[in-house]
């Protein structure tokens, strides 16, 4: 009797084990699911690595409901600010490589953060899987007060002990301002630590600083107090078609200067990239790319323009054909990554020469 | 201007705008009650839902939300001893002790009435000052900012309960804690120990939740009390109305606090907590009973709550008229402006002046409606004060941990909260002022920031500007005023004895 019971028990256990293994083997693996079905069964976690309510956070939240609708699933935006974005980037780097962890950031900043703060960043920017990129809508321009005596490059060059402004020591506005001072050989120092475009605009208007670099879209907001005198790089801003670009006003022979000028066209009008971690299956990357480029971006394009351009809608700053595919974003980021040592040397020298 | 005002007022009473403002008010009140979740997070989440609405509806909703967060935050602050928002800390100094004495209803009545008063008065000031806000903002350059913040730091000596030396030590500790993180001016990492978490510095929320919330809970646990002695608890409406009458009795002090809050709100970059602490400090300075402050004095509730709500109108005005966000909330509001197709700044004054009036009136509307709704909720909410600490401690601890965690989605935030909780508990035990710690923390980083810039831009004699010198004179007067009063008293007594 006892033997019979034990036998039945052992048989039951074997049968259950076999059935379980069979069921598990038959169950569709996530890797075998088509991307559309895969995403329908998952929750997408979109990291917002910027401050709540900041530009990156806003853009992420604008796109989130549209992405959720197109994927047919829940997309949650999780704020992971900290370390200037590093918390968010590190999170996505280490997250499961299944394509359900997204991030949105400036692709050039991903490189500079690593170049200047290597200890805290755990990722390699070129190895992220880039889904789509879109350009900052406008150029960086050099602004002065409306009643400033420094209304031309020649007058700037003749100025003595000029004070200019920037944000964080290695932030975009600061880098661009050092770059201007370096390219033009100004007798100038850049005061860093200002809290963004509004603070910069206020200081220029108050006369505490002679000028600074800001995004062109900030100009109309402070139009009664400030005016741009040139744009960085080689192209004019669509918002200020009458204001020349720096390359039209001055010639640069030095390769280092030319690299800094090139940054005015690329890094200082950088790409915002939507990306996920390394190792995500290519079919999911392609699927997300198609969803973003054909469904999400067209629906939110006008709103993105308003968010990026300080409300400007008089000029079409975000043409659909300007959106660059993820492959190009990867290529461009890799190019910066490959040049990072040279970039770092250039910037270190600029910072040493021009930071107050 | 009059036409724009009338148009703006009429817009408020459109059903869609009214409904949006009402919804914003209710959501703002709910957000304010939850510790550490402020209008910043709420607006960031809700902006995508409103940016396709007409500007007066979408912006009206957000403005109403931001205006009343501090109103309901005072309820949590007074009843449970946990600041509903970081700017409610000054209310906690006297609000929670009032609750412990059984005067919680009175404290809440005073807080709600003061909030309504501050919000409405500031809106009136804002409307009158639309033509002059630009020159005012332009006049406050870095030297003036240094002196304003120095005035705030001076209040460490004023708000300190007990030993002044211990208060100064607490303030200095707060300043040191503010140094942790990345120095925005030089990019140097200070006291981060190689962690990513500390690169952004210690957050105000973990410090406030810990040093005040957790510390109060630990204190209650050790003493075994409820948050209010049930034998003394007065939940009758008369308690609440007494608080409301207190605001009328101290109307001039409340008016001064509203002016302080409004002006601090107008000046960009100063920091919202400064308004409440300066208002508290001036109330203590001029009070006939300054020794009662810190032990449950109703003036210590009225002053900060008035300033708290008054600053929003000032911050909104600067944002709309100048295009410079007057506060962190307004930085998000600016984003909302852009998304709704309104460009803040001089362009807005020219093209959307009625909208500006609509939004200012919206602040007043939200403050009044929010205050009334809170008044109606006082009785049921007062029951919280009777809950035994054995039940309260785990419940509130969970809320605190969740609130801290959601700040950065990091467990280190929760660790920080409990670390500061122990620090706050020990400070309370040994008579060191947590108020001074908080004030030093809030202002220390700002002071360094602006002092560095002032020195770089203007040299060591940066303070020799007319406005700075006037403010320094006011500061000196306020510092020596108690001694002048003592001297007058002594001379008077001498004269009496001689006569």
PDB file of N, CA and C in Angstrom, chain A residues 52-53 57-58 61-62 78-84 86-87 90 117 120 163 167-169 191-195 198 202-203 205-206 208-209 220-222 224-225 299 303 306-307 310-312 355-356, chain B residues 44-45 47-48 51-52 134 137-138 140-143 184-187 189 196-197 199-200 268-269 322-325 332 335-336 338-339 343-344 346-347 407-409 446 449-450 452-453 456-458:
ATOM      1  N   UNK A  52      12.270  67.619 -13.990  1.00  0.00           N
ATOM      2  CA  UNK A  52      10.829  67.637 -14.288  1.00  0.00           C
ATOM      3  C   UNK A  52      10.406  68.990 -14.849  1.00  0.00           C
ATOM      4  N   UNK A  53       9.693  68.939 -15.960  1.00  0.00           N
ATOM      5  CA  UNK A  53       9.247  70.185 -16.561  1.00  0.00           C
ATOM      6  C   UNK A  53      10.264  70.839 -17.476  1.00  0.00           C
ATOM      7  N   UNK A  57      12.177  66.691 -20.506  1.00  0.00           N
ATOM      8  CA  UNK A  57      11.031  66.080 -19.820  1.00  0.00           C
ATOM      9  C   UNK A  57       9.741  66.398 -20.561  1.00  0.00           C
ATOM     10  N   UNK A  58       9.621  67.648 -20.979  1.00  0.00           N
ATOM     11  CA  UNK A  58       8.412  68.065 -21.695  1.00  0.00           C
ATOM     12  C   UNK A  58       8.254  67.304 -22.993  1.00  0.00           C
ATOM     13  N   UNK A  61       7.231  63.773 -22.483  1.00  0.00           N
ATOM     14  CA  UNK A  61       5.826  63.623 -22.088  1.00  0.00           C
ATOM     15  C   UNK A  61       4.870  63.962 -23.229  1.00  0.00           C
ATOM     16  N   UNK A  62       5.345  64.801 -24.164  1.00  0.00           N
ATOM     17  CA  UNK A  62       4.514  65.094 -25.331  1.00  0.00           C
ATOM     18  C   UNK A  62       4.406  63.851 -26.211  1.00  0.00           C
ATOM     19  N   UNK A  78       9.407  57.802 -16.507  1.00  0.00           N
ATOM     20  CA  UNK A  78       9.971  57.751 -15.162  1.00  0.00           C
ATOM     21  C   UNK A  78      11.097  58.777 -15.069  1.00  0.00           C
ATOM     22  N   UNK A  79      10.961  59.665 -14.109  1.00  0.00           N
ATOM     23  CA  UNK A  79      11.982  60.699 -13.936  1.00  0.00           C
ATOM     24  C   UNK A  79      13.194  60.097 -13.243  1.00  0.00           C
ATOM     25  N   UNK A  80      14.322  60.124 -13.908  1.00  0.00           N
ATOM     26  CA  UNK A  80      15.578  59.617 -13.315  1.00  0.00           C
ATOM     27  C   UNK A  80      16.638  60.699 -13.495  1.00  0.00           C
ATOM     28  N   UNK A  81      16.330  61.839 -12.922  1.00  0.00           N
ATOM     29  CA  UNK A  81      17.275  62.931 -13.025  1.00  0.00           C
ATOM     30  C   UNK A  81      18.364  62.725 -11.993  1.00  0.00           C
ATOM     31  N   UNK A  82      19.450  63.319 -12.212  1.00  0.00           N
ATOM     32  CA  UNK A  82      20.552  63.170 -11.261  1.00  0.00           C
ATOM     33  C   UNK A  82      21.843  63.037 -12.023  1.00  0.00           C
ATOM     34  N   UNK A  83      22.868  63.685 -11.487  1.00  0.00           N
ATOM     35  CA  UNK A  83      24.172  63.593 -12.139  1.00  0.00           C
ATOM     36  C   UNK A  83      24.169  64.207 -13.518  1.00  0.00           C
ATOM     37  N   UNK A  84      23.285  65.198 -13.736  1.00  0.00           N
ATOM     38  CA  UNK A  84      23.249  65.842 -15.043  1.00  0.00           C
ATOM     39  C   UNK A  84      22.815  64.905 -16.156  1.00  0.00           C
ATOM     40  N   UNK A  86      23.261  61.564 -15.968  1.00  0.00           N
ATOM     41  CA  UNK A  86      23.999  60.300 -15.911  1.00  0.00           C
ATOM     42  C   UNK A  86      23.175  59.176 -15.301  1.00  0.00           C
ATOM     43  N   UNK A  87      22.367  59.511 -14.304  1.00  0.00           N
ATOM     44  CA  UNK A  87      21.526  58.474 -13.675  1.00  0.00           C
ATOM     45  C   UNK A  87      20.669  57.790 -14.722  1.00  0.00           C
ATOM     46  N   UNK A  90      22.871  55.806 -17.365  1.00  0.00           N
ATOM     47  CA  UNK A  90      23.387  54.571 -16.760  1.00  0.00           C
ATOM     48  C   UNK A  90      22.273  53.537 -16.627  1.00  0.00           C
ATOM     49  N   UNK A 117      33.578  63.792 -17.548  1.00  0.00           N
ATOM     50  CA  UNK A 117      33.297  63.157 -16.243  1.00  0.00           C
ATOM     51  C   UNK A 117      33.344  61.646 -16.395  1.00  0.00           C
ATOM     52  N   UNK A 120      31.907  58.848 -13.637  1.00  0.00           N
ATOM     53  CA  UNK A 120      30.531  58.597 -13.219  1.00  0.00           C
ATOM     54  C   UNK A 120      29.692  57.934 -14.287  1.00  0.00           C
ATOM     55  N   UNK A 163      33.132  90.792 -20.501  1.00  0.00           N
ATOM     56  CA  UNK A 163      32.582  89.724 -19.664  1.00  0.00           C
ATOM     57  C   UNK A 163      31.437  89.083 -20.447  1.00  0.00           C
ATOM     58  N   UNK A 167      26.425  78.826 -18.950  1.00  0.00           N
ATOM     59  CA  UNK A 167      25.692  78.069 -17.936  1.00  0.00           C
ATOM     60  C   UNK A 167      26.677  77.179 -17.167  1.00  0.00           C
ATOM     61  N   UNK A 168      26.509  75.877 -17.211  1.00  0.00           N
ATOM     62  CA  UNK A 168      27.461  75.028 -16.484  1.00  0.00           C
ATOM     63  C   UNK A 168      28.809  75.081 -17.207  1.00  0.00           C
ATOM     64  N   UNK A 169      29.909  74.810 -16.486  1.00  0.00           N
ATOM     65  CA  UNK A 169      31.244  74.993 -17.073  1.00  0.00           C
ATOM     66  C   UNK A 169      31.462  74.258 -18.398  1.00  0.00           C
ATOM     67  N   UNK A 191      31.833  84.115 -17.632  1.00  0.00           N
ATOM     68  CA  UNK A 191      31.349  83.787 -16.291  1.00  0.00           C
ATOM     69  C   UNK A 191      30.351  82.652 -16.420  1.00  0.00           C
ATOM     70  N   UNK A 192      30.660  81.508 -15.826  1.00  0.00           N
ATOM     71  CA  UNK A 192      29.740  80.372 -15.908  1.00  0.00           C
ATOM     72  C   UNK A 192      28.883  80.317 -14.643  1.00  0.00           C
ATOM     73  N   UNK A 193      27.911  79.429 -14.687  1.00  0.00           N
ATOM     74  CA  UNK A 193      27.042  79.254 -13.520  1.00  0.00           C
ATOM     75  C   UNK A 193      25.699  79.953 -13.663  1.00  0.00           C
ATOM     76  N   UNK A 194      25.469  80.622 -14.790  1.00  0.00           N
ATOM     77  CA  UNK A 194      24.150  81.218 -14.966  1.00  0.00           C
ATOM     78  C   UNK A 194      23.144  80.094 -15.210  1.00  0.00           C
ATOM     79  N   UNK A 195      21.897  80.382 -14.824  1.00  0.00           N
ATOM     80  CA  UNK A 195      20.943  79.272 -14.757  1.00  0.00           C
ATOM     81  C   UNK A 195      20.096  79.125 -16.011  1.00  0.00           C
ATOM     82  N   UNK A 198      17.166  82.206 -19.696  1.00  0.00           N
ATOM     83  CA  UNK A 198      16.477  83.342 -19.075  1.00  0.00           C
ATOM     84  C   UNK A 198      17.442  84.155 -18.216  1.00  0.00           C
ATOM     85  N   UNK A 202      18.711  87.993 -18.873  1.00  0.00           N
ATOM     86  CA  UNK A 202      18.545  89.032 -17.854  1.00  0.00           C
ATOM     87  C   UNK A 202      19.868  89.744 -17.591  1.00  0.00           C
ATOM     88  N   UNK A 203      20.958  88.990 -17.500  1.00  0.00           N
ATOM     89  CA  UNK A 203      22.254  89.609 -17.219  1.00  0.00           C
ATOM     90  C   UNK A 203      22.712  90.505 -18.356  1.00  0.00           C
ATOM     91  N   UNK A 205      20.668  92.036 -20.442  1.00  0.00           N
ATOM     92  CA  UNK A 205      19.782  93.210 -20.402  1.00  0.00           C
ATOM     93  C   UNK A 205      20.174  94.160 -19.278  1.00  0.00           C
ATOM     94  N   UNK A 206      20.621  93.598 -18.139  1.00  0.00           N
ATOM     95  CA  UNK A 206      21.014  94.433 -17.003  1.00  0.00           C
ATOM     96  C   UNK A 206      22.382  95.072 -17.201  1.00  0.00           C
ATOM     97  N   UNK A 208      25.278  93.462 -17.019  1.00  0.00           N
ATOM     98  CA  UNK A 208      26.340  92.829 -16.224  1.00  0.00           C
ATOM     99  C   UNK A 208      27.296  92.028 -17.107  1.00  0.00           C
ATOM    100  N   UNK A 209      26.777  91.514 -18.217  1.00  0.00           N
ATOM    101  CA  UNK A 209      27.664  90.845 -19.172  1.00  0.00           C
ATOM    102  C   UNK A 209      27.445  91.469 -20.547  1.00  0.00           C
ATOM    103  N   UNK A 220      13.264  86.043 -29.815  1.00  0.00           N
ATOM    104  CA  UNK A 220      11.971  86.739 -29.842  1.00  0.00           C
ATOM    105  C   UNK A 220      11.378  86.991 -28.460  1.00  0.00           C
ATOM    106  N   UNK A 221      11.681  86.129 -27.494  1.00  0.00           N
ATOM    107  CA  UNK A 221      11.127  86.328 -26.148  1.00  0.00           C
ATOM    108  C   UNK A 221      11.673  87.622 -25.548  1.00  0.00           C
ATOM    109  N   UNK A 222      12.946  87.916 -25.834  1.00  0.00           N
ATOM    110  CA  UNK A 222      13.588  89.100 -25.227  1.00  0.00           C
ATOM    111  C   UNK A 222      13.894  90.146 -26.289  1.00  0.00           C
ATOM    112  N   UNK A 224      12.795  92.924 -27.076  1.00  0.00           N
ATOM    113  CA  UNK A 224      12.872  94.354 -26.756  1.00  0.00           C
ATOM    114  C   UNK A 224      14.164  94.688 -26.018  1.00  0.00           C
ATOM    115  N   UNK A 225      14.900  93.667 -25.591  1.00  0.00           N
ATOM    116  CA  UNK A 225      16.114  93.929 -24.807  1.00  0.00           C
ATOM    117  C   UNK A 225      17.388  93.448 -25.519  1.00  0.00           C
ATOM    118  N   UNK A 299       2.707  63.369 -35.839  1.00  0.00           N
ATOM    119  CA  UNK A 299       1.580  63.821 -35.028  1.00  0.00           C
ATOM    120  C   UNK A 299       1.988  64.922 -34.042  1.00  0.00           C
ATOM    121  N   UNK A 303       3.894  70.455 -31.985  1.00  0.00           N
ATOM    122  CA  UNK A 303       4.072  70.655 -30.546  1.00  0.00           C
ATOM    123  C   UNK A 303       5.542  70.616 -30.174  1.00  0.00           C
ATOM    124  N   UNK A 306       7.035  73.897 -30.948  1.00  0.00           N
ATOM    125  CA  UNK A 306       6.711  74.909 -29.930  1.00  0.00           C
ATOM    126  C   UNK A 306       7.580  74.706 -28.699  1.00  0.00           C
ATOM    127  N   UNK A 307       7.760  73.450 -28.310  1.00  0.00           N
ATOM    128  CA  UNK A 307       8.541  73.168 -27.094  1.00  0.00           C
ATOM    129  C   UNK A 307      10.006  73.523 -27.299  1.00  0.00           C
ATOM    130  N   UNK A 310      10.658  77.780 -28.190  1.00  0.00           N
ATOM    131  CA  UNK A 310      10.099  78.870 -27.405  1.00  0.00           C
ATOM    132  C   UNK A 310       8.797  79.374 -27.982  1.00  0.00           C
ATOM    133  N   UNK A 311       7.989  78.469 -28.505  1.00  0.00           N
ATOM    134  CA  UNK A 311       6.670  78.867 -28.987  1.00  0.00           C
ATOM    135  C   UNK A 311       6.632  79.372 -30.418  1.00  0.00           C
ATOM    136  N   UNK A 312       7.789  79.411 -31.087  1.00  0.00           N
ATOM    137  CA  UNK A 312       7.809  79.963 -32.450  1.00  0.00           C
ATOM    138  C   UNK A 312       7.088  79.040 -33.410  1.00  0.00           C
ATOM    139  N   UNK A 355      37.564  80.847 -19.313  1.00  0.00           N
ATOM    140  CA  UNK A 355      36.630  80.801 -18.190  1.00  0.00           C
ATOM    141  C   UNK A 355      37.084  81.743 -17.092  1.00  0.00           C
ATOM    142  N   UNK A 356      36.113  82.488 -16.559  1.00  0.00           N
ATOM    143  CA  UNK A 356      36.439  83.491 -15.537  1.00  0.00           C
ATOM    144  C   UNK A 356      36.777  82.793 -14.229  1.00  0.00           C
TER     145      UNK A 356
ATOM    146  N   UNK B  44       4.455  68.979 -14.306  1.00  0.00           N
ATOM    147  CA  UNK B  44       5.223  68.254 -15.322  1.00  0.00           C
ATOM    148  C   UNK B  44       4.405  67.095 -15.901  1.00  0.00           C
ATOM    149  N   UNK B  45       3.653  66.421 -15.018  1.00  0.00           N
ATOM    150  CA  UNK B  45       2.869  65.278 -15.473  1.00  0.00           C
ATOM    151  C   UNK B  45       1.632  65.730 -16.234  1.00  0.00           C
ATOM    152  N   UNK B  47       1.011  68.690 -17.891  1.00  0.00           N
ATOM    153  CA  UNK B  47       1.147  69.567 -19.065  1.00  0.00           C
ATOM    154  C   UNK B  47       0.723  68.878 -20.357  1.00  0.00           C
ATOM    155  N   UNK B  48       1.131  67.619 -20.605  1.00  0.00           N
ATOM    156  CA  UNK B  48       0.709  66.988 -21.860  1.00  0.00           C
ATOM    157  C   UNK B  48      -0.806  66.889 -22.014  1.00  0.00           C
ATOM    158  N   UNK B  51      -2.000  70.922 -23.130  1.00  0.00           N
ATOM    159  CA  UNK B  51      -1.399  71.848 -24.074  1.00  0.00           C
ATOM    160  C   UNK B  51      -2.145  71.960 -25.395  1.00  0.00           C
ATOM    161  N   UNK B  52      -3.184  71.170 -25.564  1.00  0.00           N
ATOM    162  CA  UNK B  52      -3.978  71.360 -26.779  1.00  0.00           C
ATOM    163  C   UNK B  52      -5.234  72.178 -26.477  1.00  0.00           C
ATOM    164  N   UNK B 134       9.077  95.481 -14.616  1.00  0.00           N
ATOM    165  CA  UNK B 134      10.310  95.371 -15.413  1.00  0.00           C
ATOM    166  C   UNK B 134      11.433  96.200 -14.804  1.00  0.00           C
ATOM    167  N   UNK B 137      12.713  94.369 -11.651  1.00  0.00           N
ATOM    168  CA  UNK B 137      13.546  93.194 -11.922  1.00  0.00           C
ATOM    169  C   UNK B 137      14.911  93.624 -12.462  1.00  0.00           C
ATOM    170  N   UNK B 138      14.913  94.636 -13.315  1.00  0.00           N
ATOM    171  CA  UNK B 138      16.176  95.109 -13.884  1.00  0.00           C
ATOM    172  C   UNK B 138      17.085  95.689 -12.815  1.00  0.00           C
ATOM    173  N   UNK B 140      17.475  94.627  -9.788  1.00  0.00           N
ATOM    174  CA  UNK B 140      18.057  93.620  -8.898  1.00  0.00           C
ATOM    175  C   UNK B 140      19.102  92.808  -9.646  1.00  0.00           C
ATOM    176  N   UNK B 141      20.330  93.303  -9.616  1.00  0.00           N
ATOM    177  CA  UNK B 141      21.432  92.587 -10.260  1.00  0.00           C
ATOM    178  C   UNK B 141      22.131  91.720  -9.214  1.00  0.00           C
ATOM    179  N   UNK B 142      23.282  91.166  -9.546  1.00  0.00           N
ATOM    180  CA  UNK B 142      23.918  90.241  -8.611  1.00  0.00           C
ATOM    181  C   UNK B 142      24.270  90.891  -7.266  1.00  0.00           C
ATOM    182  N   UNK B 143      24.769  92.129  -7.205  1.00  0.00           N
ATOM    183  CA  UNK B 143      25.051  92.686  -5.873  1.00  0.00           C
ATOM    184  C   UNK B 143      23.802  92.739  -4.995  1.00  0.00           C
ATOM    185  N   UNK B 184      28.209  74.613  -9.475  1.00  0.00           N
ATOM    186  CA  UNK B 184      27.784  75.039 -10.809  1.00  0.00           C
ATOM    187  C   UNK B 184      28.733  76.070 -11.405  1.00  0.00           C
ATOM    188  N   UNK B 185      29.522  76.705 -10.537  1.00  0.00           N
ATOM    189  CA  UNK B 185      30.382  77.783 -11.012  1.00  0.00           C
ATOM    190  C   UNK B 185      31.719  77.255 -11.531  1.00  0.00           C
ATOM    191  N   UNK B 186      32.194  76.187 -10.920  1.00  0.00           N
ATOM    192  CA  UNK B 186      33.515  75.678 -11.305  1.00  0.00           C
ATOM    193  C   UNK B 186      33.475  74.257 -11.848  1.00  0.00           C
ATOM    194  N   UNK B 187      32.350  73.585 -11.672  1.00  0.00           N
ATOM    195  CA  UNK B 187      32.263  72.190 -12.090  1.00  0.00           C
ATOM    196  C   UNK B 187      32.919  71.230 -11.134  1.00  0.00           C
ATOM    197  N   UNK B 189      33.474  68.797  -8.075  1.00  0.00           N
ATOM    198  CA  UNK B 189      32.632  67.911  -7.270  1.00  0.00           C
ATOM    199  C   UNK B 189      33.059  68.032  -5.822  1.00  0.00           C
ATOM    200  N   UNK B 196      27.116  58.982  -8.130  1.00  0.00           N
ATOM    201  CA  UNK B 196      26.313  59.773  -9.064  1.00  0.00           C
ATOM    202  C   UNK B 196      25.194  60.477  -8.298  1.00  0.00           C
ATOM    203  N   UNK B 197      24.679  59.793  -7.281  1.00  0.00           N
ATOM    204  CA  UNK B 197      23.538  60.314  -6.522  1.00  0.00           C
ATOM    205  C   UNK B 197      23.811  61.689  -5.931  1.00  0.00           C
ATOM    206  N   UNK B 199      25.999  63.906  -6.962  1.00  0.00           N
ATOM    207  CA  UNK B 199      26.471  64.932  -7.898  1.00  0.00           C
ATOM    208  C   UNK B 199      25.526  66.122  -7.971  1.00  0.00           C
ATOM    209  N   UNK B 200      24.238  65.844  -7.847  1.00  0.00           N
ATOM    210  CA  UNK B 200      23.266  66.935  -7.889  1.00  0.00           C
ATOM    211  C   UNK B 200      23.110  67.593  -6.525  1.00  0.00           C
ATOM    212  N   UNK B 268      13.600  87.055  -9.579  1.00  0.00           N
ATOM    213  CA  UNK B 268      13.881  85.683 -10.009  1.00  0.00           C
ATOM    214  C   UNK B 268      15.121  85.121  -9.338  1.00  0.00           C
ATOM    215  N   UNK B 269      15.083  83.845  -9.066  1.00  0.00           N
ATOM    216  CA  UNK B 269      16.290  83.138  -8.625  1.00  0.00           C
ATOM    217  C   UNK B 269      16.578  83.183  -7.149  1.00  0.00           C
ATOM    218  N   UNK B 322       8.133  89.697 -18.155  1.00  0.00           N
ATOM    219  CA  UNK B 322       9.550  89.777 -18.480  1.00  0.00           C
ATOM    220  C   UNK B 322      10.033  88.586 -19.279  1.00  0.00           C
ATOM    221  N   UNK B 323       9.328  87.427 -19.171  1.00  0.00           N
ATOM    222  CA  UNK B 323       9.814  86.219 -19.820  1.00  0.00           C
ATOM    223  C   UNK B 323      10.881  85.520 -19.001  1.00  0.00           C
ATOM    224  N   UNK B 324      11.056  85.956 -17.753  1.00  0.00           N
ATOM    225  CA  UNK B 324      12.031  85.333 -16.867  1.00  0.00           C
ATOM    226  C   UNK B 324      11.232  84.583 -15.806  1.00  0.00           C
ATOM    227  N   UNK B 325      11.436  83.281 -15.653  1.00  0.00           N
ATOM    228  CA  UNK B 325      10.642  82.569 -14.637  1.00  0.00           C
ATOM    229  C   UNK B 325      10.997  83.038 -13.234  1.00  0.00           C
ATOM    230  N   UNK B 332       8.441  75.824 -15.352  1.00  0.00           N
ATOM    231  CA  UNK B 332       7.589  74.852 -16.032  1.00  0.00           C
ATOM    232  C   UNK B 332       6.428  75.568 -16.701  1.00  0.00           C
ATOM    233  N   UNK B 335       7.248  76.767 -20.099  1.00  0.00           N
ATOM    234  CA  UNK B 335       7.137  75.713 -21.096  1.00  0.00           C
ATOM    235  C   UNK B 335       5.702  75.540 -21.543  1.00  0.00           C
ATOM    236  N   UNK B 336       4.787  75.627 -20.580  1.00  0.00           N
ATOM    237  CA  UNK B 336       3.369  75.514 -20.916  1.00  0.00           C
ATOM    238  C   UNK B 336       2.925  76.682 -21.786  1.00  0.00           C
ATOM    239  N   UNK B 338       4.727  78.262 -23.956  1.00  0.00           N
ATOM    240  CA  UNK B 338       5.204  78.001 -25.321  1.00  0.00           C
ATOM    241  C   UNK B 338       4.311  76.995 -26.022  1.00  0.00           C
ATOM    242  N   UNK B 339       4.008  75.911 -25.297  1.00  0.00           N
ATOM    243  CA  UNK B 339       3.215  74.859 -25.921  1.00  0.00           C
ATOM    244  C   UNK B 339       1.819  75.342 -26.277  1.00  0.00           C
ATOM    245  N   UNK B 343       3.828  83.484 -26.113  1.00  0.00           N
ATOM    246  CA  UNK B 343       5.234  83.737 -25.787  1.00  0.00           C
ATOM    247  C   UNK B 343       5.278  84.752 -24.659  1.00  0.00           C
ATOM    248  N   UNK B 344       5.729  84.349 -23.481  1.00  0.00           N
ATOM    249  CA  UNK B 344       5.773  85.302 -22.369  1.00  0.00           C
ATOM    250  C   UNK B 344       6.813  86.379 -22.620  1.00  0.00           C
ATOM    251  N   UNK B 346       7.523  90.790 -23.085  1.00  0.00           N
ATOM    252  CA  UNK B 346       6.876  92.025 -23.548  1.00  0.00           C
ATOM    253  C   UNK B 346       5.824  91.768 -24.632  1.00  0.00           C
ATOM    254  N   UNK B 347       6.075  90.763 -25.456  1.00  0.00           N
ATOM    255  CA  UNK B 347       5.115  90.420 -26.508  1.00  0.00           C
ATOM    256  C   UNK B 347       3.760  90.048 -25.899  1.00  0.00           C
ATOM    257  N   UNK B 407      11.534  61.078  -5.754  1.00  0.00           N
ATOM    258  CA  UNK B 407      12.264  62.275  -6.154  1.00  0.00           C
ATOM    259  C   UNK B 407      13.266  61.950  -7.253  1.00  0.00           C
ATOM    260  N   UNK B 408      14.021  60.884  -7.057  1.00  0.00           N
ATOM    261  CA  UNK B 408      15.044  60.535  -8.036  1.00  0.00           C
ATOM    262  C   UNK B 408      15.011  59.065  -8.400  1.00  0.00           C
ATOM    263  N   UNK B 409      13.920  58.388  -8.005  1.00  0.00           N
ATOM    264  CA  UNK B 409      13.819  56.939  -8.253  1.00  0.00           C
ATOM    265  C   UNK B 409      15.081  56.242  -7.737  1.00  0.00           C
ATOM    266  N   UNK B 446      22.784  79.403  -2.532  1.00  0.00           N
ATOM    267  CA  UNK B 446      22.434  80.612  -3.291  1.00  0.00           C
ATOM    268  C   UNK B 446      23.402  81.734  -2.987  1.00  0.00           C
ATOM    269  N   UNK B 449      26.653  81.178  -4.703  1.00  0.00           N
ATOM    270  CA  UNK B 449      26.453  81.359  -6.139  1.00  0.00           C
ATOM    271  C   UNK B 449      26.517  82.839  -6.516  1.00  0.00           C
ATOM    272  N   UNK B 450      25.719  83.636  -5.845  1.00  0.00           N
ATOM    273  CA  UNK B 450      25.645  85.056  -6.222  1.00  0.00           C
ATOM    274  C   UNK B 450      26.856  85.845  -5.735  1.00  0.00           C
ATOM    275  N   UNK B 452      29.947  84.746  -5.550  1.00  0.00           N
ATOM    276  CA  UNK B 452      31.003  84.445  -6.521  1.00  0.00           C
ATOM    277  C   UNK B 452      30.833  85.305  -7.765  1.00  0.00           C
ATOM    278  N   UNK B 453      29.602  85.350  -8.258  1.00  0.00           N
ATOM    279  CA  UNK B 453      29.351  86.105  -9.491  1.00  0.00           C
ATOM    280  C   UNK B 453      29.531  87.602  -9.261  1.00  0.00           C
ATOM    281  N   UNK B 456      33.199  88.352  -9.151  1.00  0.00           N
ATOM    282  CA  UNK B 456      33.827  88.245 -10.467  1.00  0.00           C
ATOM    283  C   UNK B 456      33.440  89.415 -11.375  1.00  0.00           C
ATOM    284  N   UNK B 457      32.172  89.822 -11.268  1.00  0.00           N
ATOM    285  CA  UNK B 457      31.687  90.840 -12.203  1.00  0.00           C
ATOM    286  C   UNK B 457      31.989  92.256 -11.728  1.00  0.00           C
ATOM    287  N   UNK B 458      31.944  92.459 -10.399  1.00  0.00           N
ATOM    288  CA  UNK B 458      32.031  93.829  -9.894  1.00  0.00           C
ATOM    289  C   UNK B 458      33.165  94.059  -8.902  1.00  0.00           C
TER     290      UNK B 458
END
